[in-house]
XYZ file of C-alpha atoms in Angstrom:
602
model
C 18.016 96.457 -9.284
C 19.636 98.865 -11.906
C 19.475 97.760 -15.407
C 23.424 98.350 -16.348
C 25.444 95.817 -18.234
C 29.034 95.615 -17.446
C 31.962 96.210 -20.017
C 33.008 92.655 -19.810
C 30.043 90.732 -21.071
C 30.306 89.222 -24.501
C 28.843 91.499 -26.712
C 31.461 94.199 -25.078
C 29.196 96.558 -25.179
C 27.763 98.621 -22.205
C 23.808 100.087 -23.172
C 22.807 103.191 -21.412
C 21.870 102.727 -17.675
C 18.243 102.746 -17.451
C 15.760 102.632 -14.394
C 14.231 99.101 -14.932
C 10.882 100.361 -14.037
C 10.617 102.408 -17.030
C 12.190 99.409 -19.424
C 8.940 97.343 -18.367
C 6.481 96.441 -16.156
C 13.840 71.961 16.724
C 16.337 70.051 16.786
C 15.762 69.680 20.428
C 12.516 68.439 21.372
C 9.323 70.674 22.094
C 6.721 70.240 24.135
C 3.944 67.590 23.245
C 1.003 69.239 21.781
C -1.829 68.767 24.729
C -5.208 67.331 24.542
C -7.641 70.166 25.900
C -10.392 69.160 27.542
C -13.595 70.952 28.675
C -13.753 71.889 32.867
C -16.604 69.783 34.644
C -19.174 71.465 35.374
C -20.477 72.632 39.082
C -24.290 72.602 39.567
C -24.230 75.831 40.809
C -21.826 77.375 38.620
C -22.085 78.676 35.162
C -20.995 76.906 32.401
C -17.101 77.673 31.775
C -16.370 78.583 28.613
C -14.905 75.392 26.615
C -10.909 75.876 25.664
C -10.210 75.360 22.700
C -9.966 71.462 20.664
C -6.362 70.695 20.074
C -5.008 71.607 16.410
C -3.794 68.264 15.037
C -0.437 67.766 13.330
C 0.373 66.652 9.483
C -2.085 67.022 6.768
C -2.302 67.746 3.442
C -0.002 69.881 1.706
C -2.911 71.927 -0.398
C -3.643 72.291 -3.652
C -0.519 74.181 -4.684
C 2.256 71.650 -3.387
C 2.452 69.561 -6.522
C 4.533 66.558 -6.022
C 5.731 64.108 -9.059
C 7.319 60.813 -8.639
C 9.509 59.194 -12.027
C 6.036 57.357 -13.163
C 3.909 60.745 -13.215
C 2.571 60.932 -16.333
C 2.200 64.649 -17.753
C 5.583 66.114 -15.647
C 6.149 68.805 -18.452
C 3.099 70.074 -19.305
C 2.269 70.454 -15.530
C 5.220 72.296 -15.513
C 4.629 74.459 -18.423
C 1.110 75.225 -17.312
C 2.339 76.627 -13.645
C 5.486 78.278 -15.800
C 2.631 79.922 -18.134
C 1.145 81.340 -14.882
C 3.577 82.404 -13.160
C 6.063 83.645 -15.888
C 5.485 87.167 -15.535
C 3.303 87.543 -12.698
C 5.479 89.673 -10.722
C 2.427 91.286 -8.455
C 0.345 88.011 -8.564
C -1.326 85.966 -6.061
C -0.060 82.099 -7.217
C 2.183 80.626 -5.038
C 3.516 77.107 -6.231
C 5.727 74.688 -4.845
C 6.914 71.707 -7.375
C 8.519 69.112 -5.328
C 9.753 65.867 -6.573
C 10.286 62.645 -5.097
C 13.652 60.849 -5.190
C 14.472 58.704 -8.352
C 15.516 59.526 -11.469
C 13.509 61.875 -14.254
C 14.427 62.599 -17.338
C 14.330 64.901 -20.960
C 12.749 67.412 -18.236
C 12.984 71.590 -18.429
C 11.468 73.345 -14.952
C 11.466 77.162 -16.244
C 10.360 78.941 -13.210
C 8.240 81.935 -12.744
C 7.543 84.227 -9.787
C 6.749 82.532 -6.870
C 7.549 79.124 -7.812
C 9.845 76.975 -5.777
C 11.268 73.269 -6.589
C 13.008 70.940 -4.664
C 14.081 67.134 -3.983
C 12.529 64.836 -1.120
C 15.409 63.014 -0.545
C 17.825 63.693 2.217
C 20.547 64.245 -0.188
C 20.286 65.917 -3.718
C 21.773 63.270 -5.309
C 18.477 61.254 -3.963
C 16.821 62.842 -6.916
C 18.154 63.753 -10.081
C 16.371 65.505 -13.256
C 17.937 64.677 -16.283
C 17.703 67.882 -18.064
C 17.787 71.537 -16.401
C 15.797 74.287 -13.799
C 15.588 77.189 -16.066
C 15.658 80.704 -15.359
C 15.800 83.167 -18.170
C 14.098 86.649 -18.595
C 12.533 86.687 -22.192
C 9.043 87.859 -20.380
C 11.298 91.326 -19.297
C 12.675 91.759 -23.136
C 16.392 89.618 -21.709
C 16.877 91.824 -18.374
C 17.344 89.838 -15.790
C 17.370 92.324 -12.962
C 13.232 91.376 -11.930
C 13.375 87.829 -11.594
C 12.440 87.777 -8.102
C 11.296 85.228 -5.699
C 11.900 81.734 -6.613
C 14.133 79.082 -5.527
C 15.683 75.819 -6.143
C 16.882 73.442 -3.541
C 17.863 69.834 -3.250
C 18.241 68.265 -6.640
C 21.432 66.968 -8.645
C 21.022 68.431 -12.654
C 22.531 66.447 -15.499
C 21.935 69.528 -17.695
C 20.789 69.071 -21.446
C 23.463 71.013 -23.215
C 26.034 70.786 -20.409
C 25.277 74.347 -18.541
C 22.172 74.727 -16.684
C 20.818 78.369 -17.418
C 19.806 79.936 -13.860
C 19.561 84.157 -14.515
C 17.895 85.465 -11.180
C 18.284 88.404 -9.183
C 17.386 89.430 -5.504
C 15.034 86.632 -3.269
C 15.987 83.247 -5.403
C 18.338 81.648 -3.301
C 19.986 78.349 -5.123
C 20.443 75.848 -1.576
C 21.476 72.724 -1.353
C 22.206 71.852 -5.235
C 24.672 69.256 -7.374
C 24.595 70.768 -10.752
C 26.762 67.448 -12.713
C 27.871 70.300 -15.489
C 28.281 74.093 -15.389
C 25.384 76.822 -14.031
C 25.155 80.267 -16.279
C 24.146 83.156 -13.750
C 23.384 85.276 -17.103
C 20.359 85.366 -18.835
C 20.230 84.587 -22.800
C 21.817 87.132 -24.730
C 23.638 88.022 -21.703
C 21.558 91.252 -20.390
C 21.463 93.113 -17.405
C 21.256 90.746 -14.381
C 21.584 91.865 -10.818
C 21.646 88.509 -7.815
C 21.991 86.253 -6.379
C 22.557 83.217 -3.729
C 24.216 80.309 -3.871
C 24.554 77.978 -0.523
C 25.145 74.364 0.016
C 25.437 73.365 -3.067
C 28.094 72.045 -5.672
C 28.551 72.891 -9.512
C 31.278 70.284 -10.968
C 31.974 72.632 -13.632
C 32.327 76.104 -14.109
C 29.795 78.887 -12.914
C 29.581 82.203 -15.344
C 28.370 84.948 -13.736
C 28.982 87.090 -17.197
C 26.464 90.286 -16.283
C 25.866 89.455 -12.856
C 26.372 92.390 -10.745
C 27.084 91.104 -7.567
C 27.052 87.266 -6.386
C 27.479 85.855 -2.892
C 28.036 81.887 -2.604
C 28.703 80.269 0.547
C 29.569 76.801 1.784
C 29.644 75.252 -1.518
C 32.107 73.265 -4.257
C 32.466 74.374 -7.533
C 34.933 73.645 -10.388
C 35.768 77.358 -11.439
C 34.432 80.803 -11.322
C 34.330 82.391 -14.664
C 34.372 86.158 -13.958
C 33.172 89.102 -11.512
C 31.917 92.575 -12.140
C 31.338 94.472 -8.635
C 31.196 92.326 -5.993
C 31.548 88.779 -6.057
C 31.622 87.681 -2.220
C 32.683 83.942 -1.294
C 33.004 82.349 2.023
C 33.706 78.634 2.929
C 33.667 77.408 -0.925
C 35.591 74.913 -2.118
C 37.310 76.105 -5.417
C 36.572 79.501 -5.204
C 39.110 82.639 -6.908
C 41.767 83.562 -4.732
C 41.345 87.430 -2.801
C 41.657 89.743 -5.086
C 39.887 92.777 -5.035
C 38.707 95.393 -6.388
C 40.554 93.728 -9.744
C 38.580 90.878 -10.171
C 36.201 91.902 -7.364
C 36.657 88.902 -5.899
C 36.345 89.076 -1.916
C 37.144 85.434 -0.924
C 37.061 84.033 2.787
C 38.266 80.137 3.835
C 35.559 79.839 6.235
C 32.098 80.829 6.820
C 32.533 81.887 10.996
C 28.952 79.839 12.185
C 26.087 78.475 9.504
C 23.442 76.386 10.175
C 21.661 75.430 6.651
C 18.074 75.843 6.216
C 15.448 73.266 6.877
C 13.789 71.094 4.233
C 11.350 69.364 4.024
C 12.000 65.366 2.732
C 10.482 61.540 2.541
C 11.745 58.750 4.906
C 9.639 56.069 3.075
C 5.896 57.532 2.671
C 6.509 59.772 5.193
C 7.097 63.669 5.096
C 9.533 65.033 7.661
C 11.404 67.888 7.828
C 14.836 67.695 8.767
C 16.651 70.317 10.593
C 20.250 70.544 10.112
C 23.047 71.328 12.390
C 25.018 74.040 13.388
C 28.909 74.213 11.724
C 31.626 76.634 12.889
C 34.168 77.203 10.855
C 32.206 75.452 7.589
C 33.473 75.005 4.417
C 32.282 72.765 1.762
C 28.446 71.101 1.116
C 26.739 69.932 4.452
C 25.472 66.427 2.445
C 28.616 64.960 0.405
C 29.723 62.331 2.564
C 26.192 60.359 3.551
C 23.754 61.524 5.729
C 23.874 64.915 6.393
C 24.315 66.212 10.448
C 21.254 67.156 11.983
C 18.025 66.169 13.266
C 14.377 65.385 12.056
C 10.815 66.246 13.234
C 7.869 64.317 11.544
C 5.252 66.383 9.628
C 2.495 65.557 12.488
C 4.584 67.756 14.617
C 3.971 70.538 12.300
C 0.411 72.322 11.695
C -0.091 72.237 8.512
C -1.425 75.832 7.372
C -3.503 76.401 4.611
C -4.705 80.269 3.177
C -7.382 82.081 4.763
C -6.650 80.300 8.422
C -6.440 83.246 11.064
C -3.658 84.438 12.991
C -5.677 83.083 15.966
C -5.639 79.911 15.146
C -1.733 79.884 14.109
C -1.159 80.793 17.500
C -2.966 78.218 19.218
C -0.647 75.655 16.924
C 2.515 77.490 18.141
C 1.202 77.680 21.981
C 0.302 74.062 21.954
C 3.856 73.483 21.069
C 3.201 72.340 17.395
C 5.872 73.993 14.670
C 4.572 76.099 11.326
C 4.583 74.566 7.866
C 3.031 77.203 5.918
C 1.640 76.039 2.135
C 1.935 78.339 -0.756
C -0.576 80.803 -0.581
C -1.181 84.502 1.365
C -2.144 84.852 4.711
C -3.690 87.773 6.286
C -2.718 88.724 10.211
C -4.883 90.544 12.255
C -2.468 89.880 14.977
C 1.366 88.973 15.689
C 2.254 85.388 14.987
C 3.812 85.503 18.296
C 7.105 82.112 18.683
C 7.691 81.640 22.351
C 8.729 78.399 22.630
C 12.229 77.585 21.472
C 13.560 75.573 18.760
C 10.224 76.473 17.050
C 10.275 76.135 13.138
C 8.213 78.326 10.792
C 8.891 76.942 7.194
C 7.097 78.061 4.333
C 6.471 76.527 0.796
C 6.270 78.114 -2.113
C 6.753 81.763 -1.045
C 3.757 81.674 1.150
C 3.330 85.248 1.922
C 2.090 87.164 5.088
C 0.268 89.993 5.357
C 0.107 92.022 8.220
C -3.772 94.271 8.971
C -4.648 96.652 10.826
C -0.465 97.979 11.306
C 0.180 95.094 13.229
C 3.594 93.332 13.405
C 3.904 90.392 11.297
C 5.928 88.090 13.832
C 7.607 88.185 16.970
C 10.286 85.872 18.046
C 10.972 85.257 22.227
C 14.281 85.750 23.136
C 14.553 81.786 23.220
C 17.620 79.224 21.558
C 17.060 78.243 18.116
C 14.086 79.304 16.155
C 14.442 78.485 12.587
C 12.358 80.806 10.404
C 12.817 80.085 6.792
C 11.301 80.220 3.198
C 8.390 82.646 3.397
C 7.791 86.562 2.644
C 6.406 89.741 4.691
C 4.721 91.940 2.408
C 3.431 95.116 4.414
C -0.208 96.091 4.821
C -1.371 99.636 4.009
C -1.948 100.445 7.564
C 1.804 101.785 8.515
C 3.400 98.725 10.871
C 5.980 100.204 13.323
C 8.093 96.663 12.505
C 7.213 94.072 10.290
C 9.683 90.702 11.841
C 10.719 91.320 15.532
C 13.846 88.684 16.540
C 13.636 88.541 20.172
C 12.131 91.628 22.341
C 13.784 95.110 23.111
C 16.561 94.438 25.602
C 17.217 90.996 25.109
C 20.246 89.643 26.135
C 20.420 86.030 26.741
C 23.036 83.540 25.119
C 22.181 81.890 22.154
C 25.661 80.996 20.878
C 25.024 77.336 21.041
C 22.044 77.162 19.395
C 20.886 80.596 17.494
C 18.394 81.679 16.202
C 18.277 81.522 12.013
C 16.390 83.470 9.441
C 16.789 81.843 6.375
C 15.231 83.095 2.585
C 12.774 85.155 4.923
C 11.951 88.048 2.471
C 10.533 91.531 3.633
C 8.624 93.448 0.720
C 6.881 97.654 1.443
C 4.767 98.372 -1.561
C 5.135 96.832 -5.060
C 2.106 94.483 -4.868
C -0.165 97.568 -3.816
C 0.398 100.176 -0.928
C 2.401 99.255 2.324
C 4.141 100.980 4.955
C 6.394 100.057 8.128
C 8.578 102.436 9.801
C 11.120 99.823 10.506
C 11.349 96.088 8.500
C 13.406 94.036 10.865
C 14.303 94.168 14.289
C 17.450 92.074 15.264
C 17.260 92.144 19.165
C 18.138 88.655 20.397
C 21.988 87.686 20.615
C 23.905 85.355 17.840
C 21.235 85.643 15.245
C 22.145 84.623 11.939
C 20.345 86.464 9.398
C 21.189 84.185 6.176
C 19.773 85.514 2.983
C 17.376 88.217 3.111
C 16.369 91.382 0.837
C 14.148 93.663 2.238
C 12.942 95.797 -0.471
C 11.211 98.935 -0.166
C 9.627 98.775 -3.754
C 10.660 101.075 -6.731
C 8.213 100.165 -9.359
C 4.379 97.922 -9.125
C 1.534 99.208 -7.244
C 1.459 101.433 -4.297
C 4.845 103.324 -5.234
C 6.192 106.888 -4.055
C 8.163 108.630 -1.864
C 5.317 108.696 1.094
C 3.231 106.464 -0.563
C 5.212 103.242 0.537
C 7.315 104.834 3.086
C 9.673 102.819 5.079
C 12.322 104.592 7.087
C 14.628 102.053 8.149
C 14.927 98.447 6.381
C 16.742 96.418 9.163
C 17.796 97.487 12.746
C 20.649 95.181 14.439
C 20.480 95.476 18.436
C 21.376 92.475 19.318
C 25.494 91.029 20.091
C 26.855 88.892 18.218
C 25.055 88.610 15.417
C 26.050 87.551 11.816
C 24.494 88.482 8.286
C 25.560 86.697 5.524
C 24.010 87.368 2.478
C 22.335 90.938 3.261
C 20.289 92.555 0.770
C 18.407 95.696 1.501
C 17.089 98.239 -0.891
C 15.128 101.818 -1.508
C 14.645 102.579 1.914
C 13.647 106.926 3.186
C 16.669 106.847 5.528
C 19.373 104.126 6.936
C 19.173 100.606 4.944
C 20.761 99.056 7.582
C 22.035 100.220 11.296
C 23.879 98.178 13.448
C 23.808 98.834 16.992
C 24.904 95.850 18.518
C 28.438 94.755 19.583
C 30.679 92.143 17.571
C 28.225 92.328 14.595
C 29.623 91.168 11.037
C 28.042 91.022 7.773
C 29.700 88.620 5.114
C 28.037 90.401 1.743
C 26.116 93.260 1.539
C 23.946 94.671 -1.142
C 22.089 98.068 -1.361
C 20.117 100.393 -3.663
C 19.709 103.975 -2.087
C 16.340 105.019 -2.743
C 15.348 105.922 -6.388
C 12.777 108.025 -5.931
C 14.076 111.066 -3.709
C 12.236 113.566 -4.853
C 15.559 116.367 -4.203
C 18.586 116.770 -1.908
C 16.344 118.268 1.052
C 14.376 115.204 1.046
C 17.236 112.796 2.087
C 18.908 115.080 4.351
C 20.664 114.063 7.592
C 21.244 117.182 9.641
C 24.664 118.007 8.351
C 25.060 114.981 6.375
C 24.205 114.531 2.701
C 21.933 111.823 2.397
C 21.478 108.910 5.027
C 24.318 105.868 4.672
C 23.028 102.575 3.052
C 25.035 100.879 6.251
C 25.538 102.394 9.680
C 27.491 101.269 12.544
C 26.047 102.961 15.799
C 28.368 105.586 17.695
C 28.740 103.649 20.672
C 29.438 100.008 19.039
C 33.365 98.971 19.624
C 33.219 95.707 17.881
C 32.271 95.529 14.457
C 33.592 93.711 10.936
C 32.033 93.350 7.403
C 33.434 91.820 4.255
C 32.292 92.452 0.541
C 29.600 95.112 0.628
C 28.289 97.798 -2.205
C 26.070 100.428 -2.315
C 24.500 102.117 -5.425
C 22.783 105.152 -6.031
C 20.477 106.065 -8.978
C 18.461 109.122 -8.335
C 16.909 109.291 -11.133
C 13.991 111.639 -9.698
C 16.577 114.392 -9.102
C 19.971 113.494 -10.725
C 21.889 116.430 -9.131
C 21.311 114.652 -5.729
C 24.571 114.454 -4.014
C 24.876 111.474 -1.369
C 27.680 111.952 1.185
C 28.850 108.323 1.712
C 27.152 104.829 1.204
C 28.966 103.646 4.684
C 29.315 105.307 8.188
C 30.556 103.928 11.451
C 32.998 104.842 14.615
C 36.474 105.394 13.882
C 37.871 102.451 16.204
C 40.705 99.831 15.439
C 38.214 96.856 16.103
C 35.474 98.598 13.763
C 36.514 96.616 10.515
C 35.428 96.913 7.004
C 37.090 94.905 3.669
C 36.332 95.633 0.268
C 34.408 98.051 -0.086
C 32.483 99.801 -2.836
C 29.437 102.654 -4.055
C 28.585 103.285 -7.722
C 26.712 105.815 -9.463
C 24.292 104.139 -12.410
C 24.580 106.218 -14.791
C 25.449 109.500 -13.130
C 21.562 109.823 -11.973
C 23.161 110.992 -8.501
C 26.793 110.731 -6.962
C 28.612 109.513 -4.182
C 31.491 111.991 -2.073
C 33.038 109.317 -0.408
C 33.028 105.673 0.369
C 32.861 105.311 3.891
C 33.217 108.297 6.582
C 35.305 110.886 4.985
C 37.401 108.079 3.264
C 37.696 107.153 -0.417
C 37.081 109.010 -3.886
C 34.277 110.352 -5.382
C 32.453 108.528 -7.938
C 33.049 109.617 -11.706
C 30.363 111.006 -13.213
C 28.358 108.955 -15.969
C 31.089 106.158 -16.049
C 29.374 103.809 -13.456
C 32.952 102.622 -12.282
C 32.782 101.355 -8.505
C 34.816 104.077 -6.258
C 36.418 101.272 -3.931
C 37.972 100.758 0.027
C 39.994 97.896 0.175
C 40.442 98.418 3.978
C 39.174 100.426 6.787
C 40.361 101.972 9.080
């Protein structure tokens, strides 16, 4: 994200735009897993080859799964010692998950690093409350918040310290499922550049201050007030939220949230571990947990294989065909194949950012074109081989109704270089109908290892086929050509945020036939049936500044092809925008880095 601070902050003062880079370094039941046995044996026959034991279910949760109860003695410096490690290890290999059991804990600070997830076991997060605060800041990046990547924080009530818990995050470090008894402060300290963020599920009594937050999308929540916006703050279904107002505040603001279906989590029903899977709401508004048990349905961890690093793709497989569900532990897991979900209602939940890695150009996973897969909480990170696709949702041409029970990809995070050299032509594939994509970024990488123009090229970042299908919370970032294209009918997108690719080396490079540079967000030609809400693009090519992009939107000219509140901004003046979407809306204004808006279109 760019490093830009916004006029309104409280020092009033807007620092040069600079390229951060440079600034620093199921609910229905599945099949029983089967017992396989070996054939008998004829006299005269050769000896069959022996299938394969059954995988059990349950387990261990690894080395990396640290889980505290109130009498743990040591609960801070444990925490400071995973903090120390993971603080600024934006490239790294640790993966951590800090989970806590339900009770009460107190005079406790969780600052988290990269890759570092915490959570409550109890079925509601008032189950388990820390008296004290989950801290985010961004002293290791000099106060810019715009890197703190990948980490989460789900399931716990807060009584923070000094009234305000402090959580400063940007792009991957979704805040689910949280009761934060005081205010939250999106900004980090001494309010610098921050660029996020997620908020879902959750409930803030007091107030939430974005301050130099960007862009913001919160959905399904409560919260006691909302402080301020600066491009493109995006609500839907949230109790307490600003009234419509954009572009002045930029507040886009819907009642509802159409369909959402919250991600699973993993909690304790006595000394057991289960993961509970909640239900689908149309129409939602508000937290899922506030009155009692939440809606929804639970599988115990024996139904799961428990996956550990270094277990092959093979065997991963054999879980899912024996009809056992994915809980993947923090660590990284090469693929020398497809994990390949058939079955439906399948789960594939992953702990502490566990991370995938496809070899050899393969496809990282394939979905069926089967009712309610839940993927959630784990990260794609491309190999160096180029992938054609990295997460497939359903094959080419599917087409069968999922509208009662969809299909969900929750905090699944898509990464093309950054952590060394990677390639995919395409990220994600949407094929199979009513998908809800909920909380993504896929990031082609503009700074860490394996960085350049061809070096980590990625076309396309994610490709929408499928009918029906609904995005809310879509970040995508940096990609050759189209961010995002939509090709399916009836799509809609609820929050959008993109980056146009830094590092375009000059205007030929980007492009597209006639058209000046590829959009960030492209309806297909033939699509007649299409509606987004709250959605930016930026531009900041700093490589060539005189590039000239056309538009940051582009899609049919049809009354049922919808777009609200709209906006593109050039950081800085490294690169401009014509017009907004199509041939519609003013040019951006030179070094200013003042959003050119669309309230409405057509």
């Amino acid at each position: 994200m760019p490093d830009s601070l916004p006029s309104n902050s409280p020092s009033g003062s807007r620092p040069a735009v600079g390229r951060r880079t440079l600034l620093g370094a199921a609910a229905a039941a599945t099949a029983a897993p089967v017992v396989l046995g070996s054939a008998a044996r004829a006299s005269a026959a050769p000896t069959p080859r022996r299938k394969p034991r059954a995988l059990p279910g349950g387990g261990d949760l690894g080395p990396n799964v640290l889980v505290f109860d109130p009498s743990t003695p040591g609960i801070q410096a444990r925490l400071d010692e995973v903090f120390r490690q993971q603080e600024s290890a934006q490239f790294g290999t640790g993966r951590y998950a800090l989970l806590f059991k339900p009770g009460t804990y107190h005079g406790l600070n969780a600052q988290l690093g990269f890759y570092t997830s915490i959570a409550g076991l109890g079925l509601s997060p008032d189950d388990t409350t820390i008296n004290g605060d989950v801290t985010v800041d961004a002293g290791w990046f000099d106060g810019n918040a715009t890197q703190n990547f990948w980490r989460s924080a789900e399931n716990l009530a807060l009584v923070p310290v000094n009234g305000t818990n402090r959580w400063a995050v940007a792009q991957a470090a979704p805040f689910r499922r949280m009761h934060v008894r005081g205010g939250l402060n999106l900004a980090p300290s001494g309010y610098g550049w921050a660029s996020g963020g997620y908020i879902a599920d959750s409930r803030i009594d007091g107030q939430v201050g974005p301050y130099s937050q960007q862009q913001w999308y919160t959905r399904d929540s409560a919260i006691g007030s909302w402080l301020n916006g600066v491009w493109n703050m995006v609500f839907s279904g949230v109790e307490g939220a600003p009234a419509q107002s954009f572009p002045n505040p930029p507040y886009t603001t819907l009642t509802t949230t159409p369909v959402s279906r919250e991600k699973p989590f993993l909690y304790l029903q006595g000394s057991e571990y289960r993961v509970f899977l909640p239900e689908k709401r149309t129409n939602a508004r508000g937290v899922t947990w506030g009155n009692g048990t939440p809606r929804g349905t639970s599988l115990p961890l024996t139904r799961f294989y428990v996956a550990r690093p270094g277990v092959t793709a093979a065997t991963l497989n054999q879980a899912l065909a024996q009809g056992l569900h994915l809980l993947l532990t923090p660590g990284i897991y090469h693929l020398s194949e497809p994990l390949r979900i058939d079955r439906p209602n399948t789960v594939v939940l992953g702990l502490g950012y566990a991370t995938l890695i496809p070899d050899g150009g393969v496809t990282a996973v394939k979905v069926a074109d089967v009712d309610g897969v839940r993927l959630a909480g784990f990260l794609v990170d491309a190999g160096p081989v180029n992938s054609p696709t990295l997460l497939e949702i359903g094959p080419r041409g599917a087409s069968r109704d999922h509208s009662a029970n969809p299909t969900t990809v929750q905090d699944v995070f898509i990464r093309i270089g950054g952590a060394g050299p990677g390639k995919a032509t395409t990220s994600m594939v949407v094929n199979s109908r009513h998908t809800i994509v909920d909380h993504t970024w896929v990031w082609r990488a503009d700074h860490g290892d394996g960085v350049g123009w061809e070096t980590n090229r990625a076309d396309y970042g994610v490709v929408v086929n499928g009918d029906d299908v609904l995005a809310t919370g879509l970040f995508v970032e940096h990609f050759n050509k189209y961010d995002v294209q939509w090709f399916g009918q009836r799509g809609r997108t609820i929050f959008f945020q993109n980056e146009k690719a830094y590092d375009a080396p000059n205007q030929a490079a980007i492009q597209n036939g006639s058209i000046k540079g590829y959009a960030a967000y492209r309806v297909g030609d033939a699509v007649t049936s299409h509606e987004g809400w709250g959605l930016g693009s930026y531009c900041f090519y700093n490589v060539d500044p005189t590039i000239v992009q056309h538009h940051g939107f582009a899609a049919p000219v049809r009354p049922n092809v919808r777009f609200h509140n709209l906006l593109v901004v050039s950081l800085g003046g490294q690169g401009q925008y014509e017009r907004v979407i199509n041939d519609t809306g003013t040019p951006t204004s030179g070094t200013s880095t003042v959003p050119s808006t669309v309230v409405s279109y057509p």
